[in-house]
Coordinates of C-alpha atoms in Angstrom, one line a residue:
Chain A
X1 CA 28.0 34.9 -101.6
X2 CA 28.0 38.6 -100.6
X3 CA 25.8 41.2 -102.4
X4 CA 27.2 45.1 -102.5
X5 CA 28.8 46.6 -99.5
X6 CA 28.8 50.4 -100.0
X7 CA 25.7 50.8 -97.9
X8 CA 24.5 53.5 -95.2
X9 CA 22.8 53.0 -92.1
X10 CA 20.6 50.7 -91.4
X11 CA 17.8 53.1 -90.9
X12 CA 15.2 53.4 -93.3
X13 CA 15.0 56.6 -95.4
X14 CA 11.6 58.4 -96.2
X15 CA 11.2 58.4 -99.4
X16 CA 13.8 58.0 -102.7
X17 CA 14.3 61.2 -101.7
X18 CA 17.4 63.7 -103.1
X19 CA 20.6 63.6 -101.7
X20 CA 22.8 66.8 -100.6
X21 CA 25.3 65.7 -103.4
X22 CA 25.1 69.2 -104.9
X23 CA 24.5 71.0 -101.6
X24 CA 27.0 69.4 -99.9
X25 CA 29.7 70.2 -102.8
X26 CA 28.5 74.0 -102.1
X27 CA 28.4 74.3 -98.6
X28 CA 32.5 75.4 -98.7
X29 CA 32.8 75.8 -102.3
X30 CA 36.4 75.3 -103.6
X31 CA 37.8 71.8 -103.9
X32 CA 37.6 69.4 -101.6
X33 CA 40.8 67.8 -100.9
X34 CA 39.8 66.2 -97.7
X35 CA 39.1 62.8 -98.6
X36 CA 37.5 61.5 -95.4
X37 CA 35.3 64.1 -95.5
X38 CA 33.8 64.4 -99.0
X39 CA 34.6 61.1 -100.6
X40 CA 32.7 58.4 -98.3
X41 CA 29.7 60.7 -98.6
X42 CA 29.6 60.9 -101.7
X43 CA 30.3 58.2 -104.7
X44 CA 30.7 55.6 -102.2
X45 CA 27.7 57.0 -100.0
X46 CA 28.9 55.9 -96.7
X47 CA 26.2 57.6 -94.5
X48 CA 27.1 56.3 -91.0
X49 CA 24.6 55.3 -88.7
X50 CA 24.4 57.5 -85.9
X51 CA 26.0 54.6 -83.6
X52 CA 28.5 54.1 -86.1
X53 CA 30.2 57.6 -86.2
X54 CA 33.0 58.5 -84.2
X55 CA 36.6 58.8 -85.1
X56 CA 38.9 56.2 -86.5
X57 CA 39.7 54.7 -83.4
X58 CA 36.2 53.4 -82.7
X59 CA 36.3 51.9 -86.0
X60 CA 36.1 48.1 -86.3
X61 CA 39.2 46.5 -88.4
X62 CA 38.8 42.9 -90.5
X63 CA 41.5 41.1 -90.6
X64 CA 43.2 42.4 -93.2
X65 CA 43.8 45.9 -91.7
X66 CA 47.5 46.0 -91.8
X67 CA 47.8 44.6 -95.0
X68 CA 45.8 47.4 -96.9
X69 CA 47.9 49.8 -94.5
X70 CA 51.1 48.1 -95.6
X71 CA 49.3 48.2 -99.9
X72 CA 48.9 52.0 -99.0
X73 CA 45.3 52.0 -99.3
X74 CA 43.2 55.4 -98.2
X75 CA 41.2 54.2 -95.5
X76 CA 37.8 55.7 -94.4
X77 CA 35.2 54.5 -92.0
X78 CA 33.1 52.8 -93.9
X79 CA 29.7 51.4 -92.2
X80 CA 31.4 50.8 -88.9
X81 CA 34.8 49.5 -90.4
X82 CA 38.1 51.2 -91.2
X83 CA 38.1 50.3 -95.1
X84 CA 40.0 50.9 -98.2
X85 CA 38.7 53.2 -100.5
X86 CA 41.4 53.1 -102.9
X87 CA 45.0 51.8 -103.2
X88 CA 47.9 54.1 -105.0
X89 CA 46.9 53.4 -108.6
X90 CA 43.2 55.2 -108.1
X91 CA 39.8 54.1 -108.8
X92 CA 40.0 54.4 -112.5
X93 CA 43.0 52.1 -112.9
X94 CA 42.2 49.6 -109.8
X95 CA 38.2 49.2 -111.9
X96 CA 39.9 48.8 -115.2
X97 CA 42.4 46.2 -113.6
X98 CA 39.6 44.0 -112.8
X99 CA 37.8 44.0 -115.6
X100 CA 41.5 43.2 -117.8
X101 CA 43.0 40.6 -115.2
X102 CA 41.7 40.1 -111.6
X103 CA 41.1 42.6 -108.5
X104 CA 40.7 41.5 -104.7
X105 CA 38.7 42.8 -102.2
X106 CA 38.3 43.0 -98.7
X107 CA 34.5 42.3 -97.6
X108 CA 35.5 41.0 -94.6
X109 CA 33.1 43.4 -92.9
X110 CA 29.8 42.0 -94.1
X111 CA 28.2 39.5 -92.2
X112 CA 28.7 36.0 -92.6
X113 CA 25.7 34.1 -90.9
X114 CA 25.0 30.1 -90.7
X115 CA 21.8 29.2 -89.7
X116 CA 20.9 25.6 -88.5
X117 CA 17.7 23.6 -88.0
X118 CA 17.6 20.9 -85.2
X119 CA 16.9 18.1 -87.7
X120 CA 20.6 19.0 -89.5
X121 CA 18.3 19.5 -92.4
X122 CA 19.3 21.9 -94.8
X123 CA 15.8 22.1 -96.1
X124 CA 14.2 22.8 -92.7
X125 CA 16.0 26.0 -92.4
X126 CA 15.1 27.0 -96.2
X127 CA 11.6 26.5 -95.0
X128 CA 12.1 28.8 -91.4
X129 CA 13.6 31.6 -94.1
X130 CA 11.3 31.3 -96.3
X131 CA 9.1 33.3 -94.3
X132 CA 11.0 36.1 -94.0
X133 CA 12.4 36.3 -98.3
X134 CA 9.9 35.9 -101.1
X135 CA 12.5 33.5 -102.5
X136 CA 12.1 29.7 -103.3
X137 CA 14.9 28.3 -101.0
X138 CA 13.5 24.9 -100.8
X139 CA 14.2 24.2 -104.6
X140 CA 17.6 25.8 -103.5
X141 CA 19.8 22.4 -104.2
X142 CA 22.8 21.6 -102.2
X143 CA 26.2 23.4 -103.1
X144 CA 24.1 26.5 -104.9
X145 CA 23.4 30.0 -103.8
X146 CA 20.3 32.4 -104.6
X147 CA 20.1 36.4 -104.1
X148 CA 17.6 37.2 -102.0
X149 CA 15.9 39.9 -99.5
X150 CA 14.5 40.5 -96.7
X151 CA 11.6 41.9 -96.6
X152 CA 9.2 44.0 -94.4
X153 CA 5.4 44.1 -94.0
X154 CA 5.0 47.2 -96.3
X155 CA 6.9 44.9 -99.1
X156 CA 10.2 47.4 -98.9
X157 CA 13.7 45.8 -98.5
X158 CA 15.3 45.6 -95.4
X159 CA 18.5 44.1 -96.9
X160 CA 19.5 42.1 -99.4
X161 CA 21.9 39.1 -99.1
X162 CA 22.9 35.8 -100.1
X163 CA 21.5 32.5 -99.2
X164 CA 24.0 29.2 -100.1
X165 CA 22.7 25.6 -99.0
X166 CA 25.7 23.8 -97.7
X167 CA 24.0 20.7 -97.1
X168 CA 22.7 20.7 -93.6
X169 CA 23.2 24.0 -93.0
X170 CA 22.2 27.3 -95.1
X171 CA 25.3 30.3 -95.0
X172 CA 24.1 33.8 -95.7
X173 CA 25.8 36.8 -96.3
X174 CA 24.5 40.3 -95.5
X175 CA 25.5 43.7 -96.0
X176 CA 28.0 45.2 -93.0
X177 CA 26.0 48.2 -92.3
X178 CA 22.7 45.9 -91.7
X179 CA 24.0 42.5 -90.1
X180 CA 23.1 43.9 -86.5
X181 CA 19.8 44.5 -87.5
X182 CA 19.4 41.6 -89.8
X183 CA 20.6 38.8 -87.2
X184 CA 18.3 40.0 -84.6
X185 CA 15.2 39.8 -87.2
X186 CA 16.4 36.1 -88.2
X187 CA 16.9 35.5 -84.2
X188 CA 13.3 36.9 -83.4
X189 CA 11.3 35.1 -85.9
X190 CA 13.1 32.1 -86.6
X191 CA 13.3 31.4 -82.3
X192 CA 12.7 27.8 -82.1
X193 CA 13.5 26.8 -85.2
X194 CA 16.7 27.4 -86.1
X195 CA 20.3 28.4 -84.5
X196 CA 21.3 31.9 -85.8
X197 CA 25.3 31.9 -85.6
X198 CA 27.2 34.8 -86.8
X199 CA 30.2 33.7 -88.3
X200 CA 32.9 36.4 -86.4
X201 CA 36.4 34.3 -86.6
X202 CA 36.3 33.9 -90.6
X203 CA 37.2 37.1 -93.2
X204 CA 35.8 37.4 -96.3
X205 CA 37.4 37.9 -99.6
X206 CA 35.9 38.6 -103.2
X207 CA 38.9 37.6 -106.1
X208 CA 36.8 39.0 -109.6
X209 CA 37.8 39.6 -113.3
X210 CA 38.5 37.4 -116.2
X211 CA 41.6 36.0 -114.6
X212 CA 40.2 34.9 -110.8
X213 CA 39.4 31.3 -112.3
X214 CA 43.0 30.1 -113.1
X215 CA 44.1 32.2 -109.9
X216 CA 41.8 30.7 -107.9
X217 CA 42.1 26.9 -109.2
X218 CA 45.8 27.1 -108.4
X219 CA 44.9 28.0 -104.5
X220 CA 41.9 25.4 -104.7
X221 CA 41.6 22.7 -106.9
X222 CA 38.4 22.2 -107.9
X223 CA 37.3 26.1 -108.0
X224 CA 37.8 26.4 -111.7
X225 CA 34.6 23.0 -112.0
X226 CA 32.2 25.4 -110.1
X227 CA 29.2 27.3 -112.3
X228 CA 27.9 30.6 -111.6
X229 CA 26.3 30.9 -108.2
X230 CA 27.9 27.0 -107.2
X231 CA 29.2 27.1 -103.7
X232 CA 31.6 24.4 -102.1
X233 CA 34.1 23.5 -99.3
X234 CA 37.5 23.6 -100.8
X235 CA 41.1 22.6 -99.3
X236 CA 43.5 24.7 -99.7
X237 CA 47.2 25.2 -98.0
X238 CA 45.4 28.3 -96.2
X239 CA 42.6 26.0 -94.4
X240 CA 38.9 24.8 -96.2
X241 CA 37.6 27.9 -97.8
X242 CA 33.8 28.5 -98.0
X243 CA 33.5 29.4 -102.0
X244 CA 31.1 30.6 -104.1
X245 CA 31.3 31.5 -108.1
X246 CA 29.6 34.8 -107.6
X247 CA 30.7 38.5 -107.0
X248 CA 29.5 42.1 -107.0
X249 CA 31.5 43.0 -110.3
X250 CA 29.8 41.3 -113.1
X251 CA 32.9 39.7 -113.9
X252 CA 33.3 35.7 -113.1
X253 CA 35.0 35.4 -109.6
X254 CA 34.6 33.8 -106.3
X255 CA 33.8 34.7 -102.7
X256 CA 36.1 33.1 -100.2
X257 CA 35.4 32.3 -96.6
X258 CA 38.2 31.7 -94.9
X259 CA 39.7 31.2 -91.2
X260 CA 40.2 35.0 -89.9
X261 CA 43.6 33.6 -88.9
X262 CA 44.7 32.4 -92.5
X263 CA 42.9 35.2 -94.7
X264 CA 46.1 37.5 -94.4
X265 CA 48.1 34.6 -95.6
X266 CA 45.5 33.6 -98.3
X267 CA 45.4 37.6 -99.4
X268 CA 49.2 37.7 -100.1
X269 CA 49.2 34.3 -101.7
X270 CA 46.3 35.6 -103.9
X271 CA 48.1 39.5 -104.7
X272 CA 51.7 37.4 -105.0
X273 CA 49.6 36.4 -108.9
X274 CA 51.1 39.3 -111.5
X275 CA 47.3 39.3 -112.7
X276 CA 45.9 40.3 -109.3
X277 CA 45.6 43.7 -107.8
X278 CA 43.8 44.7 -104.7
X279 CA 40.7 46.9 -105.1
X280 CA 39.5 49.2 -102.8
X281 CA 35.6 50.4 -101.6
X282 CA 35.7 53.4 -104.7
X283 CA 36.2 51.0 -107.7
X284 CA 33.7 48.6 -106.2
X285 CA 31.3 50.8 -106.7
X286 CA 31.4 51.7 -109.9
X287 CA 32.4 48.1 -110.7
X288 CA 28.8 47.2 -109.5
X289 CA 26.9 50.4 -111.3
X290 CA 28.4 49.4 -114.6
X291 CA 26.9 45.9 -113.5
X292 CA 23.6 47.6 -112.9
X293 CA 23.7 45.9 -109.4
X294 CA 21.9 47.5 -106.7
X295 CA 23.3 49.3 -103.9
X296 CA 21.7 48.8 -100.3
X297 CA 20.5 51.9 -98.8
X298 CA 21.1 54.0 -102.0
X299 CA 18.9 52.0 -105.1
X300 CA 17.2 49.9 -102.4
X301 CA 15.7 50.1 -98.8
X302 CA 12.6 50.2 -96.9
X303 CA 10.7 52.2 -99.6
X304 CA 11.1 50.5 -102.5
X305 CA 9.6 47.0 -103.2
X306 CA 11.8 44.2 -104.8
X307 CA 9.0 44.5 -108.1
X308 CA 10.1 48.4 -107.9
X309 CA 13.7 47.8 -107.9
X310 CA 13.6 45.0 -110.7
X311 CA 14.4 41.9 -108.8
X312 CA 11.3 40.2 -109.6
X313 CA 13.6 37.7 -111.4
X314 CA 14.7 36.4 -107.8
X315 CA 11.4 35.5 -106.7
X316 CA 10.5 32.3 -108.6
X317 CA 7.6 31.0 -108.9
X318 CA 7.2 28.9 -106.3
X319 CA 6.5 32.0 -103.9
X320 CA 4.3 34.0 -106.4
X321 CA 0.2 33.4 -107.1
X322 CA -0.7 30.2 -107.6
X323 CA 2.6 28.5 -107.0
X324 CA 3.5 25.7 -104.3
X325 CA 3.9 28.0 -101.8
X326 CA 2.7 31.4 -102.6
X327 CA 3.0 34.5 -100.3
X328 CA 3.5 33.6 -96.7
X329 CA 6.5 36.5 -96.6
X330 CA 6.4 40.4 -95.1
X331 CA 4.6 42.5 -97.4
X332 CA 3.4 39.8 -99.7
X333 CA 0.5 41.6 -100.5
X334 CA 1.8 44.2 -101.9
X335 CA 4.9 42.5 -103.6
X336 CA 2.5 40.0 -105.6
X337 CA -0.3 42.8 -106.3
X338 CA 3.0 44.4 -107.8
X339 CA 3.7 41.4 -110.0
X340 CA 0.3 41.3 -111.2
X341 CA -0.3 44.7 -112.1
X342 CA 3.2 46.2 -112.2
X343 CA 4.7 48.4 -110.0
X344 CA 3.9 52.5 -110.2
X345 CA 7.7 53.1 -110.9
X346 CA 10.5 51.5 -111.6
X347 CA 14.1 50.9 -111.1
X348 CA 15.9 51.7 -114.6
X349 CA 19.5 52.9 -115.9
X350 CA 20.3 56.4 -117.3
X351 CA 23.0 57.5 -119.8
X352 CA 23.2 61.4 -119.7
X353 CA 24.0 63.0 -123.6
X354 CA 26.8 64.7 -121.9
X355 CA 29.6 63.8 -120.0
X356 CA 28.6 65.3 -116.8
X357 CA 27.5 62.7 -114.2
X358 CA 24.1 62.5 -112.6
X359 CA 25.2 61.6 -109.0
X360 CA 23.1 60.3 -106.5
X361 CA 20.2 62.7 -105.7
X362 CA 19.7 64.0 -108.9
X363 CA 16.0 65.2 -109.5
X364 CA 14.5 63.7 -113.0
X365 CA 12.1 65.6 -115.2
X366 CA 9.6 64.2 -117.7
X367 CA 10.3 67.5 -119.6
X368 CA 13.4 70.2 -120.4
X369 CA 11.3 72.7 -118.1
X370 CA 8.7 70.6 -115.9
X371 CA 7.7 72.1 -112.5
X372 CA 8.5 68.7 -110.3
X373 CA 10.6 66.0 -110.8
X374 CA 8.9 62.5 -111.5
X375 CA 11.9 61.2 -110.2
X376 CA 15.6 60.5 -108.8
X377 CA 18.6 59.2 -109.1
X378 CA 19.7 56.9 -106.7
X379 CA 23.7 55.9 -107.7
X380 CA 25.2 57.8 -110.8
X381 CA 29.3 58.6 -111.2
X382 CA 31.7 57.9 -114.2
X383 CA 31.4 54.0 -115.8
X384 CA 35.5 53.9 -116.8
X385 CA 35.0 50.6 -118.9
X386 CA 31.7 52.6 -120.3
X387 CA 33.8 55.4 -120.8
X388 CA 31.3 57.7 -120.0
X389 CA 29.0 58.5 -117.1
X390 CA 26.5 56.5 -116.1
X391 CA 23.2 56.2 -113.3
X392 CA 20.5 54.2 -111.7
X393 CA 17.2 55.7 -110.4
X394 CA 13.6 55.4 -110.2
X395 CA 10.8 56.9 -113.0
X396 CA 7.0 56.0 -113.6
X397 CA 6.4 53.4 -115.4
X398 CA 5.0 55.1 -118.4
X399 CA 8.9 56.9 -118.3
X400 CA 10.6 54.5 -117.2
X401 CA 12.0 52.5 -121.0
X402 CA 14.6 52.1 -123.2
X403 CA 14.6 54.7 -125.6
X404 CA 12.8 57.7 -123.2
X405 CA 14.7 60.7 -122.7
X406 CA 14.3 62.2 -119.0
X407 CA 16.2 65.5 -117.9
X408 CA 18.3 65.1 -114.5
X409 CA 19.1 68.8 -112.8
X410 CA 22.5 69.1 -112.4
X411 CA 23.9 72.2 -110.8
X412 CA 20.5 74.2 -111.4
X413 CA 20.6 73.4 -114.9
X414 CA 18.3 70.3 -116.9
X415 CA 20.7 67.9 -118.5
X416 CA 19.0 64.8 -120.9
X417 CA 20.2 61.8 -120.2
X418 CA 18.6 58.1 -122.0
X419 CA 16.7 55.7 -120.0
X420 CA 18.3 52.6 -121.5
X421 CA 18.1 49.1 -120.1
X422 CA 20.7 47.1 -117.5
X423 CA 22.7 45.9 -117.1
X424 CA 25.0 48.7 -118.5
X425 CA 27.7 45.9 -119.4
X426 CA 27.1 42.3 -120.3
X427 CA 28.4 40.2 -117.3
X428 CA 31.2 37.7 -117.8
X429 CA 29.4 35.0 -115.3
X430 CA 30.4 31.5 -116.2
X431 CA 26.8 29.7 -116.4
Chain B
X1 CA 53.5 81.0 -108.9
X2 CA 50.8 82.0 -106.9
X3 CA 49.0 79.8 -104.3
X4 CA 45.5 79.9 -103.1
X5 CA 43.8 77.8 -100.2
X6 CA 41.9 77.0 -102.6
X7 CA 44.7 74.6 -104.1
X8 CA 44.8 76.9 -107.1
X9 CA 48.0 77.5 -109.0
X10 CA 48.2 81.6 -111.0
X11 CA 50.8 82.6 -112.5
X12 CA 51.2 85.6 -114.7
X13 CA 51.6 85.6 -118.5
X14 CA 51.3 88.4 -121.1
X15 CA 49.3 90.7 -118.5
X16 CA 47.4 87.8 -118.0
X17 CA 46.4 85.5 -115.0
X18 CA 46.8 81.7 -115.9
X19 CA 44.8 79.4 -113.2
X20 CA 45.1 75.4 -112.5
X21 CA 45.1 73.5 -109.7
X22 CA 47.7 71.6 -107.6
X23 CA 49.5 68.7 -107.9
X24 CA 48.1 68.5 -104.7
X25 CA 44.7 68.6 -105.4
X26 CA 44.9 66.5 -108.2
X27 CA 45.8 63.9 -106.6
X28 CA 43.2 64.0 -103.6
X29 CA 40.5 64.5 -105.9
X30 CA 41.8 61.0 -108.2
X31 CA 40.6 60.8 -111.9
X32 CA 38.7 63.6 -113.4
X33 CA 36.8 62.7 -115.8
X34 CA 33.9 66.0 -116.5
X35 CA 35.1 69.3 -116.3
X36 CA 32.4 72.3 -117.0
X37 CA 34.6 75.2 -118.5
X38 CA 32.7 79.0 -118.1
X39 CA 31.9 81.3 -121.1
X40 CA 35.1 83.2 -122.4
X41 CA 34.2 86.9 -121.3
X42 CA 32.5 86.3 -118.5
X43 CA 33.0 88.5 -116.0
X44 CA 33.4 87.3 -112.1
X45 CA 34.0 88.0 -108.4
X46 CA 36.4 86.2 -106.3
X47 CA 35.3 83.7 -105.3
X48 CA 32.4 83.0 -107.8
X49 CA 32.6 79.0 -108.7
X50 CA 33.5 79.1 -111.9
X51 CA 34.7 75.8 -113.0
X52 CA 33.1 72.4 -112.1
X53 CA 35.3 69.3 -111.6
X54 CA 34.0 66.0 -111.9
X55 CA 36.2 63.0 -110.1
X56 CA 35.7 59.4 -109.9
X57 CA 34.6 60.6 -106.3
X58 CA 32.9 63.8 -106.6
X59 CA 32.6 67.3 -108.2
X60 CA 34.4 70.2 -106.6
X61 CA 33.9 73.8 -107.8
X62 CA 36.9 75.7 -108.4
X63 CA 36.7 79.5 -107.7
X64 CA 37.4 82.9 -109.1
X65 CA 40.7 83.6 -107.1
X66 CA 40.3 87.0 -108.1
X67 CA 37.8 89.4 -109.4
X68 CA 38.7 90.1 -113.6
X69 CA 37.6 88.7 -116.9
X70 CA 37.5 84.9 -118.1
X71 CA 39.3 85.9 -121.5
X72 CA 40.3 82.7 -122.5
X73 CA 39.4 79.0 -121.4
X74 CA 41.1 75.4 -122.3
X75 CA 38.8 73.6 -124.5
X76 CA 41.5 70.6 -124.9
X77 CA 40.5 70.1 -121.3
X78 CA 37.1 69.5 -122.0
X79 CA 37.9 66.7 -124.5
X80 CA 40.5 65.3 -121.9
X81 CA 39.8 65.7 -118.7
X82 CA 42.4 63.2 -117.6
X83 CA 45.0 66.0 -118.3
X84 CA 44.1 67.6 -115.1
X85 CA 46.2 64.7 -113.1
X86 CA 48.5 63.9 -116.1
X87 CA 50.2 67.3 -116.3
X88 CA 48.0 69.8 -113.3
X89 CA 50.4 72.5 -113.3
X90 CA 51.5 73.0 -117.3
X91 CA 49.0 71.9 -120.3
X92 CA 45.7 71.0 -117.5
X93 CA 45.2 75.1 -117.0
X94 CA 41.6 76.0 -116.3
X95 CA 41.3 79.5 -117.6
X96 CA 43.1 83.0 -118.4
X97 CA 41.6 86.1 -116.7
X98 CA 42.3 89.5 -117.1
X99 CA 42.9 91.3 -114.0
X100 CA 42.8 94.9 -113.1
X101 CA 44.7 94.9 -110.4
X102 CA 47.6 92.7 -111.1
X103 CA 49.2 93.2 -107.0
X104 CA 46.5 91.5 -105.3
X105 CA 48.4 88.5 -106.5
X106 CA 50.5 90.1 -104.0
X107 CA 48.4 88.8 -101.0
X108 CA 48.1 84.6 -102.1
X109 CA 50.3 82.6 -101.2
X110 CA 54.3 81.4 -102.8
X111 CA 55.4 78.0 -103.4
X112 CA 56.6 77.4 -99.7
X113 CA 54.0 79.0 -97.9
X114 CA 51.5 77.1 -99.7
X115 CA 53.5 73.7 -99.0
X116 CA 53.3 74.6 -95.3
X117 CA 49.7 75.3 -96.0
X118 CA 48.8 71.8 -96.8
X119 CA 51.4 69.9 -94.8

């Protein structure tokens, strides 16, 4: 359950336009020790919405706020929340730590969401949702989880989540920055049909890497049976928790729901493992990039179609032409006109030649010394189990695979870079 | 050892002007993993950004503290950028300038001043 967190406002953006990464790094000049400040703008790409900003104090807390305090985590506002961005040992240690043993995270601010058809029928609430994701939820069995995304009349994506059927009920999962927005769409077009509850009294925890399983299996019995993308109802000495096999990493791990009042408990039982380490908001992110997962509000929004953005593996057939029950979602005009005839650009990864990373906003040519840019990157930074730097972005099709060479502009100057293909890094899912 | 605001260390050696940055600023700006050196013999202005650095996080410019020559720059840093938090104020220097005017070291900043400075 849960897809990626670092997101902006929920406002659409015009355009995959650029960023002010480089502007922004030369508006003072010098370096920028004030966290706060330049970091959440920046790699993790926190762009408040405007109702969102204030100071600290006006900051929402999950329920692990004094523990990260107490971990020594650097906290920033982070789409309404006061979140850690990193813990002592740094982003670089706290993403190689996850990928070697286990990390924890705090997700507790993205929405968790059960939504309920009279009839107690799983199935009739896959069917109310179906109009509204171009995703085949009624072949979504009982105890499993699909990614999915809502999407709007012009085909863009208005958020992207995760949909669990837990029998006669299906739990999403949407990103923090969006869940306002997102529970009032589900609450004015599913009126009637199904009870929208947002789930406020339980936190939210991801436990990822190669050692989560045995962790995990010692808290819950049972956890270490699921598959990839399983979900189930598991005792535990900290209350039932709400698990799914699934993460934001692309390591194996779990998503735990549990009881707001146990989660502190749960997180210390969890950290008390040698193997695990909490992980803060900076390592998640490039966690995710190495993953080649996208990033809502940065590598997906209004303007970009889920064809565009290469999720046409979640919609399945069933909801494309000539399948059971084709369209009948916002923008499924557009979205299977895409799947027939391909998209005009494309979502693909970049390695640049040298080590300097293409950050978000970075202008792509087709040539060393073309006029205008054909297009941009939306996430880039530093892949530290890659060892090298890494991006996401959007080209034309016709530049858009393996094997292409595009130059990115970094600081005034063209820099080549490889369009190759993602993931960056095999996941370690267990299927 | 000279301070600037600019969390740059200088400090003098054979007539020249050795410049790094901070403990400090190493550790607010977390792993650095790019660093974009500038041509040996360039000439600058204060002030002119003159190194890039590339964190996890960000880049950051780091500027000419004062106006001179760039007569030598460390290579070993482009190579290992990860020296810059390992070791900020010996082996992770930036570049060596020559300076005409060796007092206007004079106006930065000493060691205790510049720990007031940041806190």
């Amino acid at each position: 359950m849960g897809t990626e967190t670092l997101e902006r406002g929920t406002g659409g953006r015009p355009g995959v336009r650029r960023r002010d990464s480089d502007l922004r790094r030369r508006d003072r000049g010098g370096i920028a020790t004030d966290i706060p400040r330049g970091w959440p703008q920046s790699v993790s790409g926190c762009v408040l919405h405007p109702a969102e900003r204030g100071d600290m104090s006006e900051l929402r807390r999950t329920a692990l706020y004094g523990l990260h305090l107490e971990l020594g985590a650097k906290m920033v506002p982070f789409a309404g929340y006061e979140m850690p961005v990193q813990y002592a040992p740094g982003v670089l240690k706290e993403h190689l730590h996850c990928r070697a043993a286990a990390g924890l995270f705090d997700v507790g601010h993205m929405g968790q969401v059960i939504l309920r058809a009279p009839s107690g029928q799983a199935a009739d609430a896959a069917a109310a949702l179906e109009r509204l994701v171009p995703v085949d939820l009624l072949g979504l069995a009982p105890g499993r989880q699909r990614y999915a995304m809502f999407t709007d009349a012009a085909g863009g994506i208005l958020d992207d989540l995760m949909v669990a059927n837990r029998g006669d009920h299906l739990f999403l999962v949407v990103n923090a920055a969006c869940k306002g927005a997102d529970i009032a769409h589900l609450r004015a077009h599913l009126a009637g049909e199904c009870a929208v509850e947002e789930v406020a009294d339980r936190g939210l925890l991801a436990l990822q890497g190669p050692a989560a399983t045995s962790v995990m299996d010692g808290v819950a019995p049972g956890a270490a049976a699921m598959r990839f993308m399983d979900v189930a109802t598991l005792d535990s000495a900290f209350g039932p928790l709400w698990l799914s096999r699934s993460g934001y990493t692309g390591e194996d791990g779990f998503e735990i729901s549990v009881e707001g009042a146990k989660c502190e408990a749960l997180a210390r039982a969890l950290l008390a493992h040698e193997a695990v380490q909490p992980i803060g908001l900076g390592a998640r992110d490039s966690l995710r990039l190495e993953a080649g997962l996208c990033l809502y509000g940065h590598d997906i929004d209004s303007t970009t179609s889920p064809v565009e953005a290469g999720l046409s593996w979640a919609i399945q057939t069933a909801r494309r032409a000539g399948g059971a029950r084709e369209g009948g979602f916002p923008g499924a005009g557009r979205i299977l006109r895409e799947l027939a005839d391909g998209p005009a650009r494309l979502r693909i990864g970049l390695r640049p030649q040298t080590r300097a990373p293409m950050r978000e906003g970075t202008p792509l040519f087709a040539t060393e010394d073309a006029a205008d840019p054909v297009g941009i990157v939306t996430s880039g930074g530093f892949g530290p189990s890659i060892e090298a730097p890494l991006a996401m972005g959007y080209l034309p099709v016709d530049l858009g695979h393996k094997g292409r060479t595009v130059w990115g502009e970094v600081r005034g100057r063209r820099m080549a870079a490889d369009v190759v293909a993602l993931p960056f890094r095999d996941p370690n899912y267990k299927r | 050892m000279y301070y600037t605001e600019e969390h740059e260390w200088l400090r003098v050696e054979d007539d020249l002007v050795v410049v790094g940055i901070t403990e400090h600023a190493a550790e607010q700006l977390g792993d650095i993993v790019f660093v974009d050196l500038p041509d040996e013999g360039k000439t600058v202005s204060k002030d002119d950004e003159v190194v890039v650095i590339e964190s996890v996080k960000a880049a950051s410019d780091i500027l000419a503290p004062l106006d001179g020559e760039i007569v030598e720059v460390n290579t070993a840093l482009s190579d290992n950028p990860g020296l810059v938090n390992d070791d900020p104020l010996g082996e992770a220097w930036f570049f060596k300038m020559k300076v005409e005017d060796l007092s206007a070291l004079d106006d930065l900043m000493d060691e205790a001043a510049y720990k007031k400075f940041i806190g």
